[in-house]
mmCIF file of C-alpha atoms in Angstrom:
data_model
loop_
_atom_site.group_PDB
_atom_site.id
_atom_site.type_symbol
_atom_site.label_atom_id
_atom_site.label_comp_id
_atom_site.label_asym_id
_atom_site.label_seq_id
_atom_site.Cartn_x
_atom_site.Cartn_y
_atom_site.Cartn_z
ATOM 1 C CA UNK A 25 -22.559 -10.561 10.604
ATOM 2 C CA UNK A 26 -22.399 -8.227 8.232
ATOM 3 C CA UNK A 27 -25.526 -6.978 9.233
ATOM 4 C CA UNK A 28 -25.010 -7.114 12.769
ATOM 5 C CA UNK A 29 -23.271 -3.968 13.029
ATOM 6 C CA UNK A 30 -24.099 -0.221 13.311
ATOM 7 C CA UNK A 31 -23.226 0.766 9.904
ATOM 8 C CA UNK A 32 -24.122 -2.933 7.988
ATOM 9 C CA UNK A 33 -27.604 -2.823 9.590
ATOM 10 C CA UNK A 34 -28.665 -0.172 7.037
ATOM 11 C CA UNK A 35 -26.619 -1.661 4.024
ATOM 12 C CA UNK A 36 -27.321 -5.292 4.162
ATOM 13 C CA UNK A 37 -30.851 -7.795 3.477
ATOM 14 C CA UNK A 38 -30.845 -10.514 5.655
ATOM 15 C CA UNK A 39 -33.683 -12.591 4.182
ATOM 16 C CA UNK A 40 -34.190 -16.074 4.089
ATOM 17 C CA UNK A 41 -33.381 -16.999 1.466
ATOM 18 C CA UNK A 42 -30.276 -14.972 1.081
ATOM 19 C CA UNK A 43 -30.996 -12.679 -2.013
ATOM 20 C CA UNK A 44 -29.022 -13.956 -4.839
ATOM 21 C CA UNK A 45 -26.750 -10.629 -5.016
ATOM 22 C CA UNK A 46 -24.683 -12.275 -2.322
ATOM 23 C CA UNK A 47 -24.016 -15.560 -3.881
ATOM 24 C CA UNK A 48 -23.077 -13.780 -6.808
ATOM 25 C CA UNK A 49 -20.832 -11.703 -4.991
ATOM 26 C CA UNK A 50 -19.050 -14.596 -3.558
ATOM 27 C CA UNK A 51 -18.884 -16.362 -7.009
ATOM 28 C CA UNK A 52 -16.627 -13.141 -8.096
ATOM 29 C CA UNK A 53 -14.538 -13.467 -5.023
ATOM 30 C CA UNK A 54 -14.066 -17.350 -5.530
ATOM 31 C CA UNK A 55 -12.705 -16.899 -8.991
ATOM 32 C CA UNK A 56 -10.244 -14.347 -8.518
ATOM 33 C CA UNK A 57 -6.749 -15.535 -7.067
ATOM 34 C CA UNK A 58 -5.982 -12.367 -5.321
ATOM 35 C CA UNK A 59 -8.936 -12.514 -3.264
ATOM 36 C CA UNK A 60 -9.391 -14.696 -0.148
ATOM 37 C CA UNK A 61 -12.205 -14.936 1.853
ATOM 38 C CA UNK A 62 -11.379 -16.426 5.271
ATOM 39 C CA UNK A 63 -13.853 -17.325 8.254
ATOM 40 C CA UNK A 64 -13.233 -18.541 11.783
ATOM 41 C CA UNK A 65 -15.230 -21.097 12.971
ATOM 42 C CA UNK A 66 -15.961 -22.577 16.764
ATOM 43 C CA UNK A 67 -15.366 -26.116 17.451
ATOM 44 C CA UNK A 68 -19.056 -26.620 16.441
ATOM 45 C CA UNK A 69 -18.147 -25.575 12.876
ATOM 46 C CA UNK A 70 -20.133 -22.449 13.767
ATOM 47 C CA UNK A 71 -18.896 -19.190 11.753
ATOM 48 C CA UNK A 72 -17.634 -16.857 14.482
ATOM 49 C CA UNK A 73 -15.825 -14.462 12.292
ATOM 50 C CA UNK A 74 -14.675 -13.195 8.754
ATOM 51 C CA UNK A 75 -12.242 -10.961 6.779
ATOM 52 C CA UNK A 76 -11.479 -10.452 3.193
ATOM 53 C CA UNK A 77 -7.943 -10.204 1.963
ATOM 54 C CA UNK A 78 -7.060 -8.681 -1.244
ATOM 55 C CA UNK A 79 -3.666 -8.753 -2.495
ATOM 56 C CA UNK A 80 -2.990 -6.260 -5.167
ATOM 57 C CA UNK A 81 -0.135 -6.102 -7.585
ATOM 58 C CA UNK A 82 1.277 -2.696 -8.421
ATOM 59 C CA UNK A 83 4.151 -0.462 -9.666
ATOM 60 C CA UNK A 84 5.185 1.600 -6.563
ATOM 61 C CA UNK A 85 7.584 0.476 -3.914
ATOM 62 C CA UNK A 86 9.920 -1.270 -6.600
ATOM 63 C CA UNK A 87 6.553 -3.378 -7.940
ATOM 64 C CA UNK A 88 5.844 -4.750 -4.545
ATOM 65 C CA UNK A 89 2.270 -6.184 -4.283
ATOM 66 C CA UNK A 90 0.180 -4.665 -1.227
ATOM 67 C CA UNK A 91 -2.463 -6.683 0.788
ATOM 68 C CA UNK A 92 -5.842 -4.639 1.747
ATOM 69 C CA UNK A 93 -7.873 -6.139 4.406
ATOM 70 C CA UNK A 94 -11.494 -5.512 4.069
ATOM 71 C CA UNK A 95 -14.613 -6.587 6.089
ATOM 72 C CA UNK A 96 -13.368 -7.788 9.279
ATOM 73 C CA UNK A 97 -16.428 -8.589 11.554
ATOM 74 C CA UNK A 98 -16.716 -11.002 14.685
ATOM 75 C CA UNK A 99 -20.255 -12.327 15.941
ATOM 76 C CA UNK A 100 -21.344 -9.878 18.237
ATOM 77 C CA UNK A 101 -21.592 -12.698 21.396
ATOM 78 C CA UNK A 102 -17.875 -13.717 20.480
ATOM 79 C CA UNK A 103 -16.004 -10.646 20.621
ATOM 80 C CA UNK A 104 -12.976 -9.866 22.763
ATOM 81 C CA UNK A 105 -11.803 -13.258 23.101
ATOM 82 C CA UNK A 106 -8.939 -13.021 20.446
ATOM 83 C CA UNK A 107 -11.104 -13.837 17.120
ATOM 84 C CA UNK A 108 -10.844 -10.585 15.136
ATOM 85 C CA UNK A 109 -6.664 -10.997 16.414
ATOM 86 C CA UNK A 110 -6.220 -14.217 15.095
ATOM 87 C CA UNK A 111 -7.934 -13.620 11.744
ATOM 88 C CA UNK A 112 -6.012 -10.288 11.377
ATOM 89 C CA UNK A 113 -2.745 -11.716 12.117
ATOM 90 C CA UNK A 114 -3.424 -14.686 9.485
ATOM 91 C CA UNK A 115 -4.032 -12.030 7.249
ATOM 92 C CA UNK A 116 -1.050 -10.296 7.757
ATOM 93 C CA UNK A 117 1.251 -13.308 7.774
ATOM 94 C CA UNK A 118 -0.579 -14.591 4.594
ATOM 95 C CA UNK A 119 0.236 -10.981 2.412
ATOM 96 C CA UNK A 120 4.048 -11.432 3.718
ATOM 97 C CA UNK A 121 4.384 -14.547 2.735
ATOM 98 C CA UNK A 122 2.861 -13.343 -0.802
ATOM 99 C CA UNK A 123 5.629 -10.614 -1.000
ATOM 100 C CA UNK A 124 3.527 -8.045 -0.101
ATOM 101 C CA UNK A 125 5.534 -4.725 1.635
ATOM 102 C CA UNK A 126 2.597 -3.474 2.745
ATOM 103 C CA UNK A 127 -0.768 -4.097 4.392
ATOM 104 C CA UNK A 128 -3.149 -1.647 4.645
ATOM 105 C CA UNK A 129 -7.220 -1.115 5.722
ATOM 106 C CA UNK A 130 -9.590 1.541 5.846
ATOM 107 C CA UNK A 131 -11.617 1.740 9.224
ATOM 108 C CA UNK A 132 -14.412 4.131 9.436
ATOM 109 C CA UNK A 133 -13.478 6.936 11.809
ATOM 110 C CA UNK A 134 -16.467 6.257 14.339
ATOM 111 C CA UNK A 135 -14.602 2.638 14.787
ATOM 112 C CA UNK A 136 -12.555 3.807 17.859
ATOM 113 C CA UNK A 137 -12.358 0.635 19.322
ATOM 114 C CA UNK A 138 -11.384 -0.734 15.911
ATOM 115 C CA UNK A 139 -8.578 1.627 15.387
ATOM 116 C CA UNK A 140 -7.432 1.042 19.162
ATOM 117 C CA UNK A 141 -7.076 -2.964 18.091
ATOM 118 C CA UNK A 142 -5.388 -2.457 14.570
ATOM 119 C CA UNK A 143 -2.606 -0.150 16.438
ATOM 120 C CA UNK A 144 -2.002 -3.115 19.110
ATOM 121 C CA UNK A 145 -1.567 -5.443 16.214
ATOM 122 C CA UNK A 146 1.231 -2.881 14.887
ATOM 123 C CA UNK A 147 -0.507 -0.819 12.196
ATOM 124 C CA UNK A 148 -0.081 3.004 12.422
ATOM 125 C CA UNK A 149 -2.794 5.414 11.740
ATOM 126 C CA UNK A 150 -0.651 6.723 8.628
ATOM 127 C CA UNK A 151 -3.461 7.602 6.247
ATOM 128 C CA UNK A 152 -6.660 9.626 5.706
ATOM 129 C CA UNK A 153 -9.219 6.859 4.319
ATOM 130 C CA UNK A 154 -11.740 8.637 1.801
ATOM 131 C CA UNK A 155 -14.764 7.416 0.091
ATOM 132 C CA UNK A 156 -17.445 8.372 -2.644
ATOM 133 C CA UNK A 157 -20.397 5.993 -2.073
ATOM 134 C CA UNK A 158 -23.264 5.768 -4.706
ATOM 135 C CA UNK B 5 7.080 9.986 -11.439
ATOM 136 C CA UNK B 6 6.170 7.600 -8.558
ATOM 137 C CA UNK B 7 9.853 8.401 -7.302
ATOM 138 C CA UNK B 8 9.306 12.230 -7.907
ATOM 139 C CA UNK B 9 7.323 12.478 -4.425
ATOM 140 C CA UNK B 10 8.424 13.109 -1.192
ATOM 141 C CA UNK B 11 7.139 9.647 -0.033
ATOM 142 C CA UNK B 12 8.322 7.867 -3.068
ATOM 143 C CA UNK B 13 11.918 9.353 -3.179
ATOM 144 C CA UNK B 14 13.111 6.909 -0.614
ATOM 145 C CA UNK B 15 11.062 4.036 -1.875
ATOM 146 C CA UNK B 16 12.099 3.501 -5.583
ATOM 147 C CA UNK B 17 14.865 2.870 -7.658
ATOM 148 C CA UNK B 18 15.197 5.201 -10.767
ATOM 149 C CA UNK B 19 17.791 3.787 -12.979
ATOM 150 C CA UNK B 20 18.537 3.000 -16.648
ATOM 151 C CA UNK B 21 17.816 0.061 -17.345
ATOM 152 C CA UNK B 22 14.906 0.211 -15.165
ATOM 153 C CA UNK B 23 14.981 -2.950 -12.409
ATOM 154 C CA UNK B 24 13.071 -5.808 -13.507
ATOM 155 C CA UNK B 25 10.870 -6.063 -10.607
ATOM 156 C CA UNK B 26 8.965 -3.210 -12.260
ATOM 157 C CA UNK B 27 8.408 -5.272 -15.111
ATOM 158 C CA UNK B 28 7.353 -8.243 -13.374
ATOM 159 C CA UNK B 29 4.916 -6.006 -11.368
ATOM 160 C CA UNK B 30 3.699 -4.355 -14.735
ATOM 161 C CA UNK B 31 2.895 -8.237 -16.265
ATOM 162 C CA UNK B 32 0.844 -8.890 -12.954
ATOM 163 C CA UNK B 33 -0.958 -5.494 -13.012
ATOM 164 C CA UNK B 34 -1.921 -6.578 -16.873
ATOM 165 C CA UNK B 35 -2.876 -9.874 -16.151
ATOM 166 C CA UNK B 36 -5.413 -9.082 -13.633
ATOM 167 C CA UNK B 37 -8.344 -8.232 -15.089
ATOM 168 C CA UNK B 38 -9.731 -6.178 -12.187
ATOM 169 C CA UNK B 39 -6.636 -4.089 -12.041
ATOM 170 C CA UNK B 40 -6.440 -1.239 -14.248
ATOM 171 C CA UNK B 41 -3.253 1.201 -14.909
ATOM 172 C CA UNK B 42 -3.991 4.205 -16.513
ATOM 173 C CA UNK B 43 -2.209 7.035 -17.769
ATOM 174 C CA UNK B 44 -2.335 10.553 -19.435
ATOM 175 C CA UNK B 45 -0.579 11.751 -21.991
ATOM 176 C CA UNK B 46 -0.053 15.034 -23.302
ATOM 177 C CA UNK B 47 -0.429 15.937 -26.986
ATOM 178 C CA UNK B 48 3.565 14.939 -27.880
ATOM 179 C CA UNK B 49 2.662 11.218 -26.136
ATOM 180 C CA UNK B 50 4.436 11.730 -23.009
ATOM 181 C CA UNK B 51 3.111 10.061 -20.220
ATOM 182 C CA UNK B 52 2.066 13.051 -17.227
ATOM 183 C CA UNK B 53 0.028 11.347 -15.158
ATOM 184 C CA UNK B 54 -1.001 8.061 -13.829
ATOM 185 C CA UNK B 55 -3.313 5.749 -11.245
ATOM 186 C CA UNK B 56 -4.029 2.415 -10.598
ATOM 187 C CA UNK B 57 -7.882 1.263 -10.346
ATOM 188 C CA UNK B 58 -8.554 -2.163 -8.717
ATOM 189 C CA UNK B 59 -12.033 -3.464 -8.971
ATOM 190 C CA UNK B 60 -12.594 -5.590 -5.632
ATOM 191 C CA UNK B 61 -15.821 -7.934 -5.381
ATOM 192 C CA UNK B 62 -16.724 -8.837 -2.084
ATOM 193 C CA UNK B 63 -19.906 -9.599 0.078
ATOM 194 C CA UNK B 64 -20.624 -6.445 2.169
ATOM 195 C CA UNK B 65 -23.069 -3.534 0.669
ATOM 196 C CA UNK B 66 -25.421 -6.102 -0.745
ATOM 197 C CA UNK B 67 -22.294 -8.104 -2.771
ATOM 198 C CA UNK B 68 -21.253 -4.872 -4.328
ATOM 199 C CA UNK B 69 -17.952 -4.364 -6.166
ATOM 200 C CA UNK B 70 -15.762 -1.655 -4.669
ATOM 201 C CA UNK B 71 -13.132 0.276 -6.375
ATOM 202 C CA UNK B 72 -10.201 1.159 -4.648
ATOM 203 C CA UNK B 73 -7.608 3.946 -6.467
ATOM 204 C CA UNK B 74 -4.142 3.611 -5.769
ATOM 205 C CA UNK B 75 -0.707 5.706 -6.605
ATOM 206 C CA UNK B 76 -2.347 8.586 -8.465
ATOM 207 C CA UNK B 77 0.676 10.383 -9.219
ATOM 208 C CA UNK B 78 0.664 13.888 -11.867
ATOM 209 C CA UNK B 79 4.319 15.190 -13.018
ATOM 210 C CA UNK B 80 5.703 17.589 -10.923
ATOM 211 C CA UNK B 81 5.746 20.072 -13.871
ATOM 212 C CA UNK B 82 2.540 19.594 -14.669
ATOM 213 C CA UNK B 83 0.512 19.879 -11.972
ATOM 214 C CA UNK B 84 -2.532 22.467 -11.194
ATOM 215 C CA UNK B 85 -3.908 21.818 -14.840
ATOM 216 C CA UNK B 86 -6.516 19.399 -13.896
ATOM 217 C CA UNK B 87 -4.471 16.141 -15.103
ATOM 218 C CA UNK B 88 -5.531 14.592 -11.637
ATOM 219 C CA UNK B 89 -8.949 15.506 -11.660
ATOM 220 C CA UNK B 90 -9.522 13.896 -15.248
ATOM 221 C CA UNK B 91 -7.589 11.051 -14.176
ATOM 222 C CA UNK B 92 -9.787 10.351 -10.713
ATOM 223 C CA UNK B 93 -13.079 11.287 -12.378
ATOM 224 C CA UNK B 94 -12.489 8.684 -14.831
ATOM 225 C CA UNK B 95 -11.652 6.375 -12.454
ATOM 226 C CA UNK B 96 -14.655 6.933 -10.551
ATOM 227 C CA UNK B 97 -17.246 6.972 -13.671
ATOM 228 C CA UNK B 98 -15.046 3.298 -14.435
ATOM 229 C CA UNK B 99 -15.662 1.758 -11.100
ATOM 230 C CA UNK B 100 -19.462 3.163 -11.127
ATOM 231 C CA UNK B 101 -19.880 1.730 -14.895
ATOM 232 C CA UNK B 102 -18.325 -1.407 -13.330
ATOM 233 C CA UNK B 103 -21.276 -1.580 -10.826
ATOM 234 C CA UNK B 104 -18.989 -0.207 -7.595
ATOM 235 C CA UNK B 105 -21.260 1.195 -4.961
ATOM 236 C CA UNK B 106 -18.340 2.782 -3.465
ATOM 237 C CA UNK B 107 -14.766 4.119 -4.395
ATOM 238 C CA UNK B 108 -12.040 4.712 -1.468
ATOM 239 C CA UNK B 109 -8.447 5.170 -1.642
ATOM 240 C CA UNK B 110 -5.986 6.064 1.352
ATOM 241 C CA UNK B 111 -3.522 9.355 1.018
ATOM 242 C CA UNK B 112 -0.906 9.822 3.473
ATOM 243 C CA UNK B 113 -2.127 12.041 6.515
ATOM 244 C CA UNK B 114 1.065 14.653 5.407
ATOM 245 C CA UNK B 115 -0.594 15.083 1.906
ATOM 246 C CA UNK B 116 -3.235 17.684 2.888
ATOM 247 C CA UNK B 117 -3.455 19.292 -0.594
ATOM 248 C CA UNK B 118 -4.517 15.760 -2.049
ATOM 249 C CA UNK B 119 -7.054 15.351 0.697
ATOM 250 C CA UNK B 120 -8.452 18.847 -0.408
ATOM 251 C CA UNK B 121 -8.120 18.061 -3.849
ATOM 252 C CA UNK B 122 -10.308 14.502 -3.185
ATOM 253 C CA UNK B 123 -12.767 16.527 -1.360
ATOM 254 C CA UNK B 124 -13.415 18.770 -4.189
ATOM 255 C CA UNK B 125 -14.164 15.716 -6.331
ATOM 256 C CA UNK B 126 -17.144 14.546 -3.957
ATOM 257 C CA UNK B 127 -14.640 12.094 -1.494
ATOM 258 C CA UNK B 128 -15.209 12.401 2.250
ATOM 259 C CA UNK B 129 -12.807 11.846 4.996
ATOM 260 C CA UNK B 130 -14.935 9.025 6.194
ATOM 261 C CA UNK B 131 -12.071 6.777 7.451
ATOM 262 C CA UNK B 132 -8.751 6.278 8.953
ATOM 263 C CA UNK B 133 -5.972 4.343 6.759
ATOM 264 C CA UNK B 134 -4.093 2.143 8.528
ATOM 265 C CA UNK B 135 -0.767 0.568 7.266
ATOM 266 C CA UNK B 136 1.868 -2.099 8.245
ATOM 267 C CA UNK B 137 5.134 -1.487 6.271
ATOM 268 C CA UNK B 138 7.345 -4.570 6.426
#
């Protein structure tokens, strides 16, 4: 799903067997108690969506943690059925349950549909997301 | 410094003694090897700037970690002297040294000077930063 996307296509290596770099990254995510990789499965157990939630302690806002949602993806043949909504709502609820006062995410400026989707779920376009890619 | 800011003023509690919530948050940051709170000091040892760097493992971009820079602040009477630039350049270099392929940050849409500052340091306004605050 990460590769099945107009931005991801050029960035991922979808090969069999999957390159070791993905397994190494999975181990790092799994070892970190502040990182949660969540998948949505259909009734047959096929993964149809995913996201990563990061819980980030910090000093600002009276020492509140914040939640960061990254890498939200839904299988291209399963979109517009509420899967992304369920995943994001879960992440927002989990962040809240873990005492975050803020949940944030960056979405590429070309993903206009995604921005509308997040606004529908209560997010505001309050910030500019800035990046350097090496 | 977190309180000395048009957005921070309403969000922080600058009291003596400092509320326990800040100490508790500091402990959480200190315990997490992926989080680094950096301060800049002047020659007299006074803290004149700070930022928090988060190193976030993840699956996308071939399992590359990404760096997230948060809470960049420079003391109001020490601005425009390159302190913020030194802090951010340090964070970008550290993220790169820790194998990140991307460094990202959110800056409030009203912080137009900050956006120009980050563009000067090589960041692009590539994303929309979206938030929910509880």
